[in-house]
């Protein structure tokens, strides 16, 4: 298939940036979206032009590195996948595809389609650690009884890969879904209850300090999340925060 690509080019944080048009030809419908981007970059290099910078790593939907806003949707028009899992059969011959970086104050553009998502790292660091008794009387984690529902919900929350699609899809650029997933995965387990109050207070404070917006229950984050993280986690985080505020 032959396609027209309109791609955001920005040399650095101080550059205003602009959409630049490219043409690609003979693209197979079996290619992944990132393979198509590779072909475009190869053609640019052959013409002594600067290739387009974009994030990627595992290309298996695990690492959360790929982060393209495709035709107005984080990770593109498909559901339950990351950009690297999007295939060209989703598009039609002759289509025009708009490709942009995540848009959020807390995710400044580094170059072209790459944004700085270190805000997420700082939020997780603010959450601290869990206490483990290493005095010689350590209890095996598998010996601690945990209701299956709690274990399942914790695992569901832990599926978050921190890609930032929730922020990119939100009209407020809210990181509530991401933060609530990280809070929930510990709050649901006995190992995470010791520091639960400090964790939720510190993570929410850091989230606000990074400049993310608040949640207004639009639900776009859950729809666009490649791992299907539920809005229930936001409700759980709000409850945890309320409890921590009155301790």
PDB file of C-alpha atoms in Angstrom:
ATOM      1  CA  UNK A   1       0.000   0.000   0.000  1.00  0.00           C
ATOM      2  CA  UNK A   2       0.995   3.620  -0.545  1.00  0.00           C
ATOM      3  CA  UNK A   3       0.501   6.085   2.279  1.00  0.00           C
ATOM      4  CA  UNK A   4       0.897   9.753   3.138  1.00  0.00           C
ATOM      5  CA  UNK A   5       2.413  10.379   6.557  1.00  0.00           C
ATOM      6  CA  UNK A   6       2.149  13.687   8.354  1.00  0.00           C
ATOM      7  CA  UNK A   7       4.663  13.507  11.167  1.00  0.00           C
ATOM      8  CA  UNK A   8       5.567  15.924  13.952  1.00  0.00           C
ATOM      9  CA  UNK A   9       9.185  17.097  13.649  1.00  0.00           C
ATOM     10  CA  UNK A  10      10.773  19.026  16.509  1.00  0.00           C
ATOM     11  CA  UNK A  11      14.507  19.474  16.930  1.00  0.00           C
ATOM     12  CA  UNK A  12      14.356  19.960  20.685  1.00  0.00           C
ATOM     13  CA  UNK A  13      12.374  21.295  23.652  1.00  0.00           C
ATOM     14  CA  UNK A  14      12.873  24.923  22.571  1.00  0.00           C
ATOM     15  CA  UNK A  15      11.858  24.329  18.965  1.00  0.00           C
ATOM     16  CA  UNK A  16       8.217  25.049  18.110  1.00  0.00           C
ATOM     17  CA  UNK A  17       8.010  22.054  15.787  1.00  0.00           C
ATOM     18  CA  UNK A  18       5.746  21.408  12.819  1.00  0.00           C
ATOM     19  CA  UNK A  19       4.003  18.662  10.851  1.00  0.00           C
ATOM     20  CA  UNK A  20       6.057  17.423   7.882  1.00  0.00           C
ATOM     21  CA  UNK A  21       4.628  15.318   5.060  1.00  0.00           C
ATOM     22  CA  UNK A  22       6.259  12.121   3.813  1.00  0.00           C
ATOM     23  CA  UNK A  23       5.268   9.485   1.278  1.00  0.00           C
ATOM     24  CA  UNK A  24       5.864   5.756   1.717  1.00  0.00           C
ATOM     25  CA  UNK A  25       5.232   3.121  -0.939  1.00  0.00           C
ATOM     26  CA  UNK A  26       4.975  -0.661  -1.172  1.00  0.00           C
ATOM     27  CA  UNK A  27       4.079  -1.033   2.498  1.00  0.00           C
ATOM     28  CA  UNK A  28       2.904  -4.545   3.328  1.00  0.00           C
ATOM     29  CA  UNK A  29      -0.254  -4.941   5.379  1.00  0.00           C
ATOM     30  CA  UNK A  30       1.624  -7.537   7.435  1.00  0.00           C
ATOM     31  CA  UNK A  31       4.155  -4.997   8.694  1.00  0.00           C
ATOM     32  CA  UNK A  32       3.928  -3.536  12.154  1.00  0.00           C
ATOM     33  CA  UNK A  33       3.539   0.233  12.413  1.00  0.00           C
ATOM     34  CA  UNK A  34       7.094   0.587  13.719  1.00  0.00           C
ATOM     35  CA  UNK A  35       8.458  -1.487  10.834  1.00  0.00           C
ATOM     36  CA  UNK A  36       6.794   0.994   8.508  1.00  0.00           C
ATOM     37  CA  UNK A  37       8.536   3.796  10.437  1.00  0.00           C
ATOM     38  CA  UNK A  38      11.840   1.935  10.058  1.00  0.00           C
ATOM     39  CA  UNK A  39      11.373   1.805   6.288  1.00  0.00           C
ATOM     40  CA  UNK A  40      10.654   5.527   6.205  1.00  0.00           C
ATOM     41  CA  UNK A  41      13.793   6.233   8.225  1.00  0.00           C
ATOM     42  CA  UNK A  42      15.895   4.036   5.954  1.00  0.00           C
ATOM     43  CA  UNK A  43      14.705   6.032   2.968  1.00  0.00           C
ATOM     44  CA  UNK A  44      15.517   9.305   4.751  1.00  0.00           C
ATOM     45  CA  UNK A  45      19.028   8.112   5.618  1.00  0.00           C
ATOM     46  CA  UNK A  46      19.596   7.061   1.991  1.00  0.00           C
ATOM     47  CA  UNK A  47      18.764  10.651   0.970  1.00  0.00           C
ATOM     48  CA  UNK A  48      21.123  12.067   3.647  1.00  0.00           C
ATOM     49  CA  UNK A  49      18.151  13.418   5.608  1.00  0.00           C
ATOM     50  CA  UNK A  50      17.785  13.179   9.364  1.00  0.00           C
ATOM     51  CA  UNK A  51      15.692  10.161  10.436  1.00  0.00           C
ATOM     52  CA  UNK A  52      12.623  10.599  12.621  1.00  0.00           C
ATOM     53  CA  UNK A  53      13.291  10.025  16.317  1.00  0.00           C
ATOM     54  CA  UNK A  54      10.764   7.786  18.063  1.00  0.00           C
ATOM     55  CA  UNK A  55      10.814   5.626  21.198  1.00  0.00           C
ATOM     56  CA  UNK A  56      10.852   1.828  21.017  1.00  0.00           C
ATOM     57  CA  UNK A  57      12.484  -1.119  22.733  1.00  0.00           C
ATOM     58  CA  UNK A  58      10.974  -4.587  23.143  1.00  0.00           C
ATOM     59  CA  UNK A  59       8.414  -4.307  20.314  1.00  0.00           C
ATOM     60  CA  UNK A  60       6.312  -6.896  22.133  1.00  0.00           C
ATOM     61  CA  UNK A  61       3.895  -4.665  24.058  1.00  0.00           C
ATOM     62  CA  UNK A  62       5.749  -5.137  27.342  1.00  0.00           C
ATOM     63  CA  UNK A  63       8.174  -2.274  27.979  1.00  0.00           C
ATOM     64  CA  UNK A  64       5.881   0.743  27.470  1.00  0.00           C
ATOM     65  CA  UNK A  65       8.471   2.667  25.470  1.00  0.00           C
ATOM     66  CA  UNK A  66       6.576   3.127  22.202  1.00  0.00           C
ATOM     67  CA  UNK A  67       4.356   6.167  22.444  1.00  0.00           C
ATOM     68  CA  UNK A  68       2.846   7.516  19.254  1.00  0.00           C
ATOM     69  CA  UNK A  69      -0.354   9.513  18.882  1.00  0.00           C
ATOM     70  CA  UNK A  70      -1.742   8.099  15.633  1.00  0.00           C
ATOM     71  CA  UNK A  71      -4.693   9.787  13.931  1.00  0.00           C
ATOM     72  CA  UNK A  72      -5.638  11.436  17.202  1.00  0.00           C
ATOM     73  CA  UNK A  73      -5.501   8.290  19.347  1.00  0.00           C
ATOM     74  CA  UNK A  74      -2.734   7.044  21.668  1.00  0.00           C
ATOM     75  CA  UNK A  75      -1.269   3.856  20.153  1.00  0.00           C
ATOM     76  CA  UNK A  76      -3.586   4.205  17.153  1.00  0.00           C
ATOM     77  CA  UNK A  77      -7.101   3.065  16.233  1.00  0.00           C
ATOM     78  CA  UNK A  78      -6.888  -0.486  17.595  1.00  0.00           C
ATOM     79  CA  UNK A  79      -7.681  -1.427  21.215  1.00  0.00           C
ATOM     80  CA  UNK A  80      -5.739  -3.296  23.883  1.00  0.00           C
ATOM     81  CA  UNK A  81      -2.411  -2.900  22.090  1.00  0.00           C
ATOM     82  CA  UNK A  82       0.667  -0.699  22.138  1.00  0.00           C
ATOM     83  CA  UNK A  83       2.011   1.115  19.069  1.00  0.00           C
ATOM     84  CA  UNK A  84       4.489  -1.697  18.361  1.00  0.00           C
ATOM     85  CA  UNK A  85       1.603  -4.196  18.168  1.00  0.00           C
ATOM     86  CA  UNK A  86      -0.346  -2.090  15.664  1.00  0.00           C
ATOM     87  CA  UNK A  87      -0.236  -3.539  12.151  1.00  0.00           C
ATOM     88  CA  UNK A  88      -0.603  -1.813   8.812  1.00  0.00           C
ATOM     89  CA  UNK A  89      -3.629  -3.921   7.894  1.00  0.00           C
ATOM     90  CA  UNK A  90      -5.524  -1.493  10.150  1.00  0.00           C
ATOM     91  CA  UNK A  91      -5.095   1.148   7.419  1.00  0.00           C
ATOM     92  CA  UNK A  92      -6.111   1.343   3.771  1.00  0.00           C
ATOM     93  CA  UNK A  93      -4.157   2.091   0.612  1.00  0.00           C
ATOM     94  CA  UNK A  94      -4.008   5.857   0.052  1.00  0.00           C
ATOM     95  CA  UNK A  95      -4.684   6.768   3.682  1.00  0.00           C
ATOM     96  CA  UNK A  96      -3.181   9.848   5.300  1.00  0.00           C
ATOM     97  CA  UNK A  97      -1.826   9.056   8.758  1.00  0.00           C
ATOM     98  CA  UNK A  98      -1.095  11.747  11.333  1.00  0.00           C
ATOM     99  CA  UNK A  99       1.672  10.834  13.787  1.00  0.00           C
ATOM    100  CA  UNK A 100       2.400  12.975  16.842  1.00  0.00           C
ATOM    101  CA  UNK A 101       4.055  12.609  20.262  1.00  0.00           C
ATOM    102  CA  UNK A 102       2.181  12.428  23.567  1.00  0.00           C
ATOM    103  CA  UNK A 103       0.786  15.866  24.400  1.00  0.00           C
ATOM    104  CA  UNK A 104       1.092  16.870  28.069  1.00  0.00           C
ATOM    105  CA  UNK A 105       2.841  19.593  30.043  1.00  0.00           C
ATOM    106  CA  UNK A 106       4.474  16.922  32.196  1.00  0.00           C
ATOM    107  CA  UNK A 107       5.739  15.078  29.069  1.00  0.00           C
ATOM    108  CA  UNK A 108       7.920  17.672  27.284  1.00  0.00           C
ATOM    109  CA  UNK A 109       9.073  16.762  23.792  1.00  0.00           C
ATOM    110  CA  UNK A 110      12.758  15.811  23.641  1.00  0.00           C
ATOM    111  CA  UNK A 111      12.925  15.396  19.882  1.00  0.00           C
ATOM    112  CA  UNK A 112      10.365  14.633  17.180  1.00  0.00           C
ATOM    113  CA  UNK A 113       8.137  11.868  18.599  1.00  0.00           C
ATOM    114  CA  UNK A 114      10.122  11.241  21.791  1.00  0.00           C
ATOM    115  CA  UNK A 115       8.854  12.737  25.060  1.00  0.00           C
ATOM    116  CA  UNK A 116      10.404  12.861  28.523  1.00  0.00           C
ATOM    117  CA  UNK A 117       8.373  10.534  30.773  1.00  0.00           C
ATOM    118  CA  UNK A 118      10.691  10.741  33.777  1.00  0.00           C
ATOM    119  CA  UNK A 119       7.792  12.275  35.695  1.00  0.00           C
ATOM    120  CA  UNK A 120       6.400   8.741  36.005  1.00  0.00           C
ATOM    121  CA  UNK A 121       9.712   7.527  37.431  1.00  0.00           C
ATOM    122  CA  UNK A 122       9.740  10.294  40.034  1.00  0.00           C
ATOM    123  CA  UNK A 123       6.177   9.432  41.072  1.00  0.00           C
ATOM    124  CA  UNK A 124       7.131   5.787  41.576  1.00  0.00           C
ATOM    125  CA  UNK A 125      10.241   6.776  43.515  1.00  0.00           C
ATOM    126  CA  UNK A 126       8.075   8.939  45.774  1.00  0.00           C
ATOM    127  CA  UNK A 127       6.083   5.803  46.599  1.00  0.00           C
ATOM    128  CA  UNK A 128       9.115   4.366  48.352  1.00  0.00           C
ATOM    129  CA  UNK A 129       9.393   0.734  49.278  1.00  0.00           C
ATOM    130  CA  UNK A 130       7.728  -2.087  51.194  1.00  0.00           C
ATOM    131  CA  UNK A 131       8.966  -3.305  54.572  1.00  0.00           C
ATOM    132  CA  UNK A 132      10.313  -6.841  54.707  1.00  0.00           C
ATOM    133  CA  UNK A 133      11.373  -8.541  57.944  1.00  0.00           C
ATOM    134  CA  UNK A 134      14.914  -9.812  57.360  1.00  0.00           C
ATOM    135  CA  UNK A 135      15.731 -10.425  61.037  1.00  0.00           C
ATOM    136  CA  UNK A 136      16.062 -14.164  60.586  1.00  0.00           C
ATOM    137  CA  UNK A 137      12.355 -14.801  61.095  1.00  0.00           C
ATOM    138  CA  UNK A 138      11.384 -13.928  57.535  1.00  0.00           C
ATOM    139  CA  UNK A 139       8.023 -15.259  56.455  1.00  0.00           C
ATOM    140  CA  UNK A 140       7.797 -16.826  53.018  1.00  0.00           C
ATOM    141  CA  UNK A 141       5.564 -14.695  50.801  1.00  0.00           C
ATOM    142  CA  UNK A 142       3.771 -17.798  49.559  1.00  0.00           C
ATOM    143  CA  UNK A 143       2.826 -18.632  53.139  1.00  0.00           C
ATOM    144  CA  UNK A 144       0.862 -15.397  53.620  1.00  0.00           C
ATOM    145  CA  UNK A 145      -2.840 -16.049  52.939  1.00  0.00           C
ATOM    146  CA  UNK A 146      -4.277 -13.559  50.446  1.00  0.00           C
ATOM    147  CA  UNK A 147      -7.855 -13.670  49.115  1.00  0.00           C
ATOM    148  CA  UNK A 148      -7.787 -14.678  45.455  1.00  0.00           C
ATOM    149  CA  UNK A 149      -9.854 -11.645  44.437  1.00  0.00           C
ATOM    150  CA  UNK A 150      -7.311  -9.299  46.031  1.00  0.00           C
ATOM    151  CA  UNK A 151      -4.424 -11.152  44.408  1.00  0.00           C
ATOM    152  CA  UNK A 152      -6.119 -10.999  40.999  1.00  0.00           C
ATOM    153  CA  UNK A 153      -6.912  -7.287  41.318  1.00  0.00           C
ATOM    154  CA  UNK A 154      -3.341  -6.565  42.396  1.00  0.00           C
ATOM    155  CA  UNK A 155      -1.990  -8.441  39.384  1.00  0.00           C
ATOM    156  CA  UNK A 156      -4.378  -6.551  37.094  1.00  0.00           C
ATOM    157  CA  UNK A 157      -3.093  -3.236  38.467  1.00  0.00           C
ATOM    158  CA  UNK A 158       0.519  -4.399  38.180  1.00  0.00           C
ATOM    159  CA  UNK A 159      -0.030  -4.988  34.445  1.00  0.00           C
ATOM    160  CA  UNK A 160       0.433  -1.226  33.917  1.00  0.00           C
ATOM    161  CA  UNK A 161       3.535  -0.684  31.750  1.00  0.00           C
ATOM    162  CA  UNK A 162       3.760   3.080  32.323  1.00  0.00           C
ATOM    163  CA  UNK A 163       3.492   4.002  28.650  1.00  0.00           C
ATOM    164  CA  UNK A 164       1.563   7.220  29.340  1.00  0.00           C
ATOM    165  CA  UNK A 165      -1.377   6.586  26.980  1.00  0.00           C
ATOM    166  CA  UNK A 166      -3.714   7.462  29.856  1.00  0.00           C
ATOM    167  CA  UNK A 167      -2.155  10.924  30.112  1.00  0.00           C
ATOM    168  CA  UNK A 168      -2.124  11.431  26.340  1.00  0.00           C
ATOM    169  CA  UNK A 169      -5.811  10.516  26.011  1.00  0.00           C
ATOM    170  CA  UNK A 170      -7.035  12.673  28.900  1.00  0.00           C
ATOM    171  CA  UNK A 171      -8.335  16.189  28.231  1.00  0.00           C
ATOM    172  CA  UNK A 172      -6.772  17.179  31.566  1.00  0.00           C
ATOM    173  CA  UNK A 173      -3.499  15.284  31.016  1.00  0.00           C
ATOM    174  CA  UNK A 174      -4.248  13.400  34.211  1.00  0.00           C
ATOM    175  CA  UNK A 175      -1.958  10.636  35.467  1.00  0.00           C
ATOM    176  CA  UNK A 176      -4.537   9.300  37.910  1.00  0.00           C
ATOM    177  CA  UNK A 177      -4.903   5.924  36.164  1.00  0.00           C
ATOM    178  CA  UNK A 178      -1.152   5.311  36.208  1.00  0.00           C
ATOM    179  CA  UNK A 179      -0.694   6.425  39.827  1.00  0.00           C
ATOM    180  CA  UNK A 180      -3.753   4.524  41.022  1.00  0.00           C
ATOM    181  CA  UNK A 181      -2.477   1.337  39.385  1.00  0.00           C
ATOM    182  CA  UNK A 182       0.850   1.662  41.199  1.00  0.00           C
ATOM    183  CA  UNK A 183      -0.916   2.433  44.490  1.00  0.00           C
ATOM    184  CA  UNK A 184      -3.417  -0.413  44.073  1.00  0.00           C
ATOM    185  CA  UNK A 185      -0.919  -3.149  43.315  1.00  0.00           C
ATOM    186  CA  UNK A 186       0.543  -2.665  46.800  1.00  0.00           C
ATOM    187  CA  UNK A 187      -2.534  -1.497  48.713  1.00  0.00           C
ATOM    188  CA  UNK A 188      -4.323  -4.767  47.939  1.00  0.00           C
ATOM    189  CA  UNK A 189      -1.556  -6.948  49.390  1.00  0.00           C
ATOM    190  CA  UNK A 190      -0.484  -7.347  53.034  1.00  0.00           C
ATOM    191  CA  UNK A 191       3.138  -6.594  52.109  1.00  0.00           C
ATOM    192  CA  UNK A 192       2.109  -3.115  50.969  1.00  0.00           C
ATOM    193  CA  UNK A 193      -0.029  -2.105  53.906  1.00  0.00           C
ATOM    194  CA  UNK A 194       2.786  -1.033  56.253  1.00  0.00           C
ATOM    195  CA  UNK A 195       3.700   2.047  54.183  1.00  0.00           C
ATOM    196  CA  UNK A 196       0.281   2.391  52.513  1.00  0.00           C
ATOM    197  CA  UNK A 197      -0.585   5.805  53.990  1.00  0.00           C
ATOM    198  CA  UNK A 198       2.800   7.383  53.252  1.00  0.00           C
ATOM    199  CA  UNK A 199       2.883   5.829  49.796  1.00  0.00           C
ATOM    200  CA  UNK A 200      -0.406   7.237  48.568  1.00  0.00           C
ATOM    201  CA  UNK A 201       0.202  10.677  50.094  1.00  0.00           C
ATOM    202  CA  UNK A 202       3.679  10.958  48.591  1.00  0.00           C
ATOM    203  CA  UNK A 203       2.739   9.653  45.156  1.00  0.00           C
ATOM    204  CA  UNK A 204      -0.268  11.953  44.837  1.00  0.00           C
ATOM    205  CA  UNK A 205       1.805  14.924  46.009  1.00  0.00           C
ATOM    206  CA  UNK A 206       4.503  14.132  43.439  1.00  0.00           C
ATOM    207  CA  UNK A 207       1.895  13.684  40.713  1.00  0.00           C
ATOM    208  CA  UNK A 208       0.545  17.158  41.438  1.00  0.00           C
ATOM    209  CA  UNK A 209       4.060  18.618  41.589  1.00  0.00           C
ATOM    210  CA  UNK A 210       4.827  17.226  38.125  1.00  0.00           C
ATOM    211  CA  UNK A 211       1.975  19.245  36.636  1.00  0.00           C
ATOM    212  CA  UNK A 212      -0.486  16.508  35.730  1.00  0.00           C
ATOM    213  CA  UNK A 213      -4.167  17.454  35.723  1.00  0.00           C
ATOM    214  CA  UNK A 214      -6.911  15.963  37.832  1.00  0.00           C
ATOM    215  CA  UNK A 215      -9.435  13.272  36.955  1.00  0.00           C
ATOM    216  CA  UNK A 216     -12.926  14.287  35.828  1.00  0.00           C
ATOM    217  CA  UNK A 217     -14.140  10.717  35.148  1.00  0.00           C
ATOM    218  CA  UNK A 218     -14.219  10.989  31.365  1.00  0.00           C
ATOM    219  CA  UNK A 219     -12.946   7.419  31.049  1.00  0.00           C
ATOM    220  CA  UNK A 220     -10.793   7.970  27.963  1.00  0.00           C
ATOM    221  CA  UNK A 221      -7.757   6.646  29.855  1.00  0.00           C
ATOM    222  CA  UNK A 222      -9.307   3.225  30.435  1.00  0.00           C
ATOM    223  CA  UNK A 223     -10.425   3.001  26.797  1.00  0.00           C
ATOM    224  CA  UNK A 224      -6.965   3.788  25.410  1.00  0.00           C
ATOM    225  CA  UNK A 225      -4.927   1.846  27.984  1.00  0.00           C
ATOM    226  CA  UNK A 226      -3.195  -1.046  26.181  1.00  0.00           C
ATOM    227  CA  UNK A 227      -3.407  -3.174  29.323  1.00  0.00           C
ATOM    228  CA  UNK A 228      -7.025  -2.381  30.187  1.00  0.00           C
ATOM    229  CA  UNK A 229      -6.292  -0.837  33.596  1.00  0.00           C
ATOM    230  CA  UNK A 230      -9.663  -0.190  35.229  1.00  0.00           C
ATOM    231  CA  UNK A 231     -11.031   3.099  36.541  1.00  0.00           C
ATOM    232  CA  UNK A 232     -11.821   1.138  39.710  1.00  0.00           C
ATOM    233  CA  UNK A 233      -8.187   1.711  40.651  1.00  0.00           C
ATOM    234  CA  UNK A 234      -8.758   5.468  40.738  1.00  0.00           C
ATOM    235  CA  UNK A 235     -11.669   4.977  43.136  1.00  0.00           C
ATOM    236  CA  UNK A 236      -9.456   2.745  45.275  1.00  0.00           C
ATOM    237  CA  UNK A 237      -6.654   5.327  45.318  1.00  0.00           C
ATOM    238  CA  UNK A 238      -9.117   8.036  46.354  1.00  0.00           C
ATOM    239  CA  UNK A 239     -10.260   5.853  49.252  1.00  0.00           C
ATOM    240  CA  UNK A 240      -6.655   5.120  50.245  1.00  0.00           C
ATOM    241  CA  UNK A 241      -5.839   8.843  50.083  1.00  0.00           C
ATOM    242  CA  UNK A 242      -8.860   9.755  52.208  1.00  0.00           C
ATOM    243  CA  UNK A 243      -7.902   7.184  54.840  1.00  0.00           C
ATOM    244  CA  UNK A 244      -4.303   8.390  54.825  1.00  0.00           C
ATOM    245  CA  UNK A 245      -5.449  12.012  55.248  1.00  0.00           C
ATOM    246  CA  UNK A 246      -7.318  11.327  58.494  1.00  0.00           C
ATOM    247  CA  UNK A 247      -4.767   9.038  60.160  1.00  0.00           C
TER     248      UNK A 247
END
